[in-house]
Amino acid sequence: MTILGIESSCDETAAAVYDGKKMLSNIIASQAVHKTFGGIVPELASRAHHKTITGTVEQALNEAGSCIDDIDAVAVTSGPGLMGSLLVGLCFDKGLSLANKKPLIGIDHMDAHMYANFIDEEPDYPFVCLIVSGGHTRLVYVDEPFQHTILGKTRDDAAGEAFDKIGKILGLPYPGGPEIDQCAQKGNPEFYEFPRSMMNKGFEFSFSGLKTSLLYYSKEKGEQFVQEHLYDICASVSEAITDVLIVKLERAVVKTGVKSVLLAGGVSANSMLRKKAEHLSHKLNVKLFIPKMEYCTDNAAMIAITGYMKAQRGEFDDMGLKPYAKLN
Ligand code: KG4
Ligand code: ZN
């Protein structure tokens, strides 16, 4: 089966083709328009998706050496995400499906981040997955495909959101996550100890306290100090965020006794998190899976592989497929 995947839930218009063995193409059109505003402007995102979606899908088909007749089903993100952005992808995919008589498959964006790990090698079940993106943070236990138990999630900001908000306070360009990562690699993670919330028990996360602490710290120290010590502050912030993520991940692996552990979502591109997760996998003797860099942040390859997995199970949708903004 060959699947065309389309992603438009946030600020990336993406399309990919997967034939069950290989990702034949993976095209991402990022929306630069939001940089000026220091965050995503939903209405501008929908308009940009609308402008680029046809070209992006055409490019994905061309690069895969396919035409629409070679596609067996079309998969699309149905949520969670920005409603206007989701609608553009969904309407486009429904149109493709109707006009070309191809089955339609709705994909949950968070599932897709997780199943991005299946593109190159299939992890064994059961596994624990830490999904850390810009909008959501959750720790799940998965014992069979599409059956997951949520062990914990964030009570306030998502991990990526914390990076982005802190980046903004530090005067870094949007999105702050990759910028802080770059700076942190040149800094001292022990420069300042920012708070780590809810470390001692449970699987829940909270990052808003860290953001507030950084805000007061930077006000107290002043702009010049912050700029002079930017690398050290970024390293200390990254250390605090990744410490919390890794402690919870370790607790989940120990409690469930799984032998496979997965990272997923935009923040899984973070170099410090990847390093700490590798260390954890050696310490607990579990196999670690982290998506390739291009499959960490939003992409359509993850939609295509998840669509493929659903198609294999005979799980298709019809024209009644609806978008949803919030997590299921
Ligand atoms: O999964 P994703 O592309 O979009 C959502 O589904 O939200 O995640 C985007 C998030 C942003 O908050 C971005 O700052 C963060 O992932 N991110 C990173 C890194 N690369 C992307 N955070 C920390 N370090 C990175 N290298
Ligand atoms: Zn995402």
Tab-separated table of N, CA and C and ligand atoms in Angstrom, residues 7 9-12 80 109-110 113 132-136 159-164 174-182 185 264-271 293 296-299 302, ligand 1:
chain	number	residue	atom	x	y	z
A	7	GLU	N	0.032	17.069	6.446
A	7	GLU	CA	0.031	17.662	7.795
A	7	GLU	C	-0.131	19.168	7.667
A	9	SER	N	-1.449	21.028	10.829
A	9	SER	CA	-2.115	21.353	12.097
A	9	SER	C	-1.626	22.653	12.731
A	10	CYS	N	-0.408	23.081	12.345
A	10	CYS	CA	0.133	24.268	13.006
A	10	CYS	C	0.727	25.219	11.963
A	11	ASP	N	2.046	25.383	11.945
A	11	ASP	CA	2.624	26.343	11.006
A	11	ASP	C	3.527	25.687	9.967
A	12	GLU	N	3.339	24.395	9.753
A	12	GLU	CA	4.086	23.711	8.705
A	12	GLU	C	3.098	23.062	7.741
A	80	PRO	N	-4.851	17.058	17.345
A	80	PRO	CA	-5.215	18.407	17.755
A	80	PRO	C	-4.373	19.444	17.017
A	109	HIS	N	-2.426	13.854	15.611
A	109	HIS	CA	-1.082	14.420	15.505
A	109	HIS	C	-0.119	13.842	16.550
A	110	MET	N	-0.627	13.612	17.757
A	110	MET	CA	0.239	13.090	18.825
A	110	MET	C	0.604	11.629	18.569
A	113	HIS	N	3.346	11.725	15.966
A	113	HIS	CA	4.684	12.012	16.507
A	113	HIS	C	5.294	10.713	17.047
A	132	VAL	N	6.951	15.144	23.517
A	132	VAL	CA	7.209	16.522	23.946
A	132	VAL	C	7.184	17.450	22.732
A	133	SER	N	6.086	18.202	22.623
A	133	SER	CA	5.987	19.088	21.460
A	133	SER	C	5.776	20.518	21.927
A	134	GLY	N	5.409	21.385	20.978
A	134	GLY	CA	5.207	22.784	21.340
A	134	GLY	C	3.878	22.996	22.048
A	135	GLY	N	2.900	22.155	21.729
A	135	GLY	CA	1.566	22.333	22.307
A	135	GLY	C	1.249	21.363	23.426
A	136	HIS	N	1.941	20.239	23.484
A	136	HIS	CA	1.570	19.188	24.441
A	136	HIS	C	2.796	18.480	24.993
A	159	ALA	N	6.505	21.340	27.257
A	159	ALA	CA	7.963	21.535	27.323
A	159	ALA	C	8.432	22.485	26.215
A	160	GLY	N	7.917	22.288	25.000
A	160	GLY	CA	8.315	23.150	23.881
A	160	GLY	C	7.861	24.587	24.101
A	161	GLU	N	6.673	24.705	24.671
A	161	GLU	CA	6.110	26.033	24.962
A	161	GLU	C	7.011	26.744	25.981
A	162	ALA	N	7.503	25.994	26.975
A	162	ALA	CA	8.401	26.577	27.982
A	162	ALA	C	9.669	27.080	27.294
A	163	PHE	N	10.245	26.250	26.411
A	163	PHE	CA	11.437	26.696	25.665
A	163	PHE	C	11.115	27.966	24.881
A	164	ASP	N	9.968	27.985	24.211
A	164	ASP	CA	9.628	29.123	23.347
A	164	ASP	C	9.395	30.403	24.160
A	174	TYR	N	11.890	33.419	17.414
A	174	TYR	CA	10.924	32.323	17.536
A	174	TYR	C	11.199	31.271	16.465
A	175	PRO	N	11.095	29.966	16.733
A	175	PRO	CA	10.810	29.372	18.037
A	175	PRO	C	12.068	29.259	18.892
A	176	GLY	N	11.884	29.459	20.202
A	176	GLY	CA	13.024	29.519	21.117
A	176	GLY	C	13.737	28.187	21.319
A	177	GLY	N	13.001	27.059	21.154
A	177	GLY	CA	13.590	25.752	21.449
A	177	GLY	C	14.927	25.491	20.768
A	178	PRO	N	14.961	25.513	19.430
A	178	PRO	CA	16.235	25.246	18.753
A	178	PRO	C	17.302	26.301	19.052
A	179	GLU	N	16.877	27.562	19.264
A	179	GLU	CA	17.837	28.632	19.573
A	179	GLU	C	18.491	28.381	20.930
A	180	ILE	N	17.666	28.035	21.919
A	180	ILE	CA	18.199	27.774	23.262
A	180	ILE	C	19.137	26.560	23.203
A	181	ASP	N	18.736	25.555	22.425
A	181	ASP	CA	19.570	24.347	22.272
A	181	ASP	C	20.965	24.721	21.748
A	182	GLN	N	20.992	25.550	20.709
A	182	GLN	CA	22.278	25.970	20.114
A	182	GLN	C	23.151	26.698	21.141
A	185	GLN	N	24.627	24.580	24.088
A	185	GLN	CA	25.774	23.716	23.793
A	185	GLN	C	27.109	24.407	24.096
A	264	ALA	N	9.484	11.486	21.349
A	264	ALA	CA	8.787	11.981	20.160
A	264	ALA	C	8.437	13.449	20.311
A	265	GLY	N	8.157	14.110	19.178
A	265	GLY	CA	7.755	15.519	19.196
A	265	GLY	C	8.950	16.441	19.003
A	266	GLY	N	8.646	17.711	18.741
A	266	GLY	CA	9.686	18.693	18.424
A	266	GLY	C	10.831	18.750	19.419
A	267	VAL	N	10.516	18.641	20.707
A	267	VAL	CA	11.569	18.768	21.727
A	267	VAL	C	12.501	17.539	21.730
A	268	SER	N	12.071	16.456	21.084
A	268	SER	CA	12.981	15.287	21.015
A	268	SER	C	14.169	15.585	20.097
A	269	ALA	N	14.136	16.741	19.422
A	269	ALA	CA	15.316	17.176	18.643
A	269	ALA	C	16.369	17.789	19.562
A	270	ASN	N	16.013	18.029	20.810
A	270	ASN	CA	16.937	18.717	21.730
A	270	ASN	C	18.158	17.855	22.062
A	271	SER	N	19.336	18.430	21.876
A	271	SER	CA	20.565	17.629	22.004
A	271	SER	C	20.794	17.141	23.438
A	293	MET	N	16.215	13.463	13.021
A	293	MET	CA	15.924	14.891	13.214
A	293	MET	C	14.739	15.380	12.361
A	296	CYS	N	11.336	14.677	13.872
A	296	CYS	CA	11.020	15.118	15.250
A	296	CYS	C	9.990	16.243	15.223
A	297	THR	N	10.332	17.332	14.544
A	297	THR	CA	9.389	18.455	14.466
A	297	THR	C	8.337	18.118	13.402
A	298	ASP	N	7.301	18.963	13.314
A	298	ASP	CA	6.151	18.621	12.469
A	298	ASP	C	6.556	18.279	11.038
A	299	ASN	N	5.993	17.198	10.554
A	299	ASN	CA	6.304	16.692	9.208
A	299	ASN	C	5.152	15.809	8.762
A	302	MET	N	5.467	11.388	9.312
A	302	MET	CA	4.845	10.740	10.477
A	302	MET	C	3.347	10.491	10.230
B	1	KG4	O1	6.197	18.855	17.456
B	1	KG4	P1	6.414	20.240	17.034
B	1	KG4	O2	7.141	20.507	15.748
B	1	KG4	O3	5.070	21.032	16.956
B	1	KG4	C1	3.988	20.803	17.794
B	1	KG4	O4	3.292	19.772	17.598
B	1	KG4	O5	3.825	21.626	18.722
B	1	KG4	O6	7.191	20.944	18.224
B	1	KG4	C2	7.602	22.254	18.141
B	1	KG4	C3	8.308	22.584	19.433
B	1	KG4	C4	8.586	24.062	19.581
B	1	KG4	O7	8.172	24.466	20.852
B	1	KG4	C5	10.095	24.146	19.418
B	1	KG4	O8	10.691	25.182	20.144
B	1	KG4	C6	10.512	22.797	19.977
B	1	KG4	O9	9.548	21.906	19.498
B	1	KG4	N1	11.852	22.402	19.523
B	1	KG4	C7	12.912	22.290	20.350
B	1	KG4	C8	14.023	21.944	19.536
B	1	KG4	N2	13.587	21.860	18.238
B	1	KG4	C9	12.255	22.143	18.260
B	1	KG4	N3	13.015	22.452	21.674
B	1	KG4	C10	14.218	22.275	22.225
B	1	KG4	N4	15.333	21.949	21.515
B	1	KG4	C11	15.267	21.778	20.187
B	1	KG4	N5	16.352	21.443	19.492
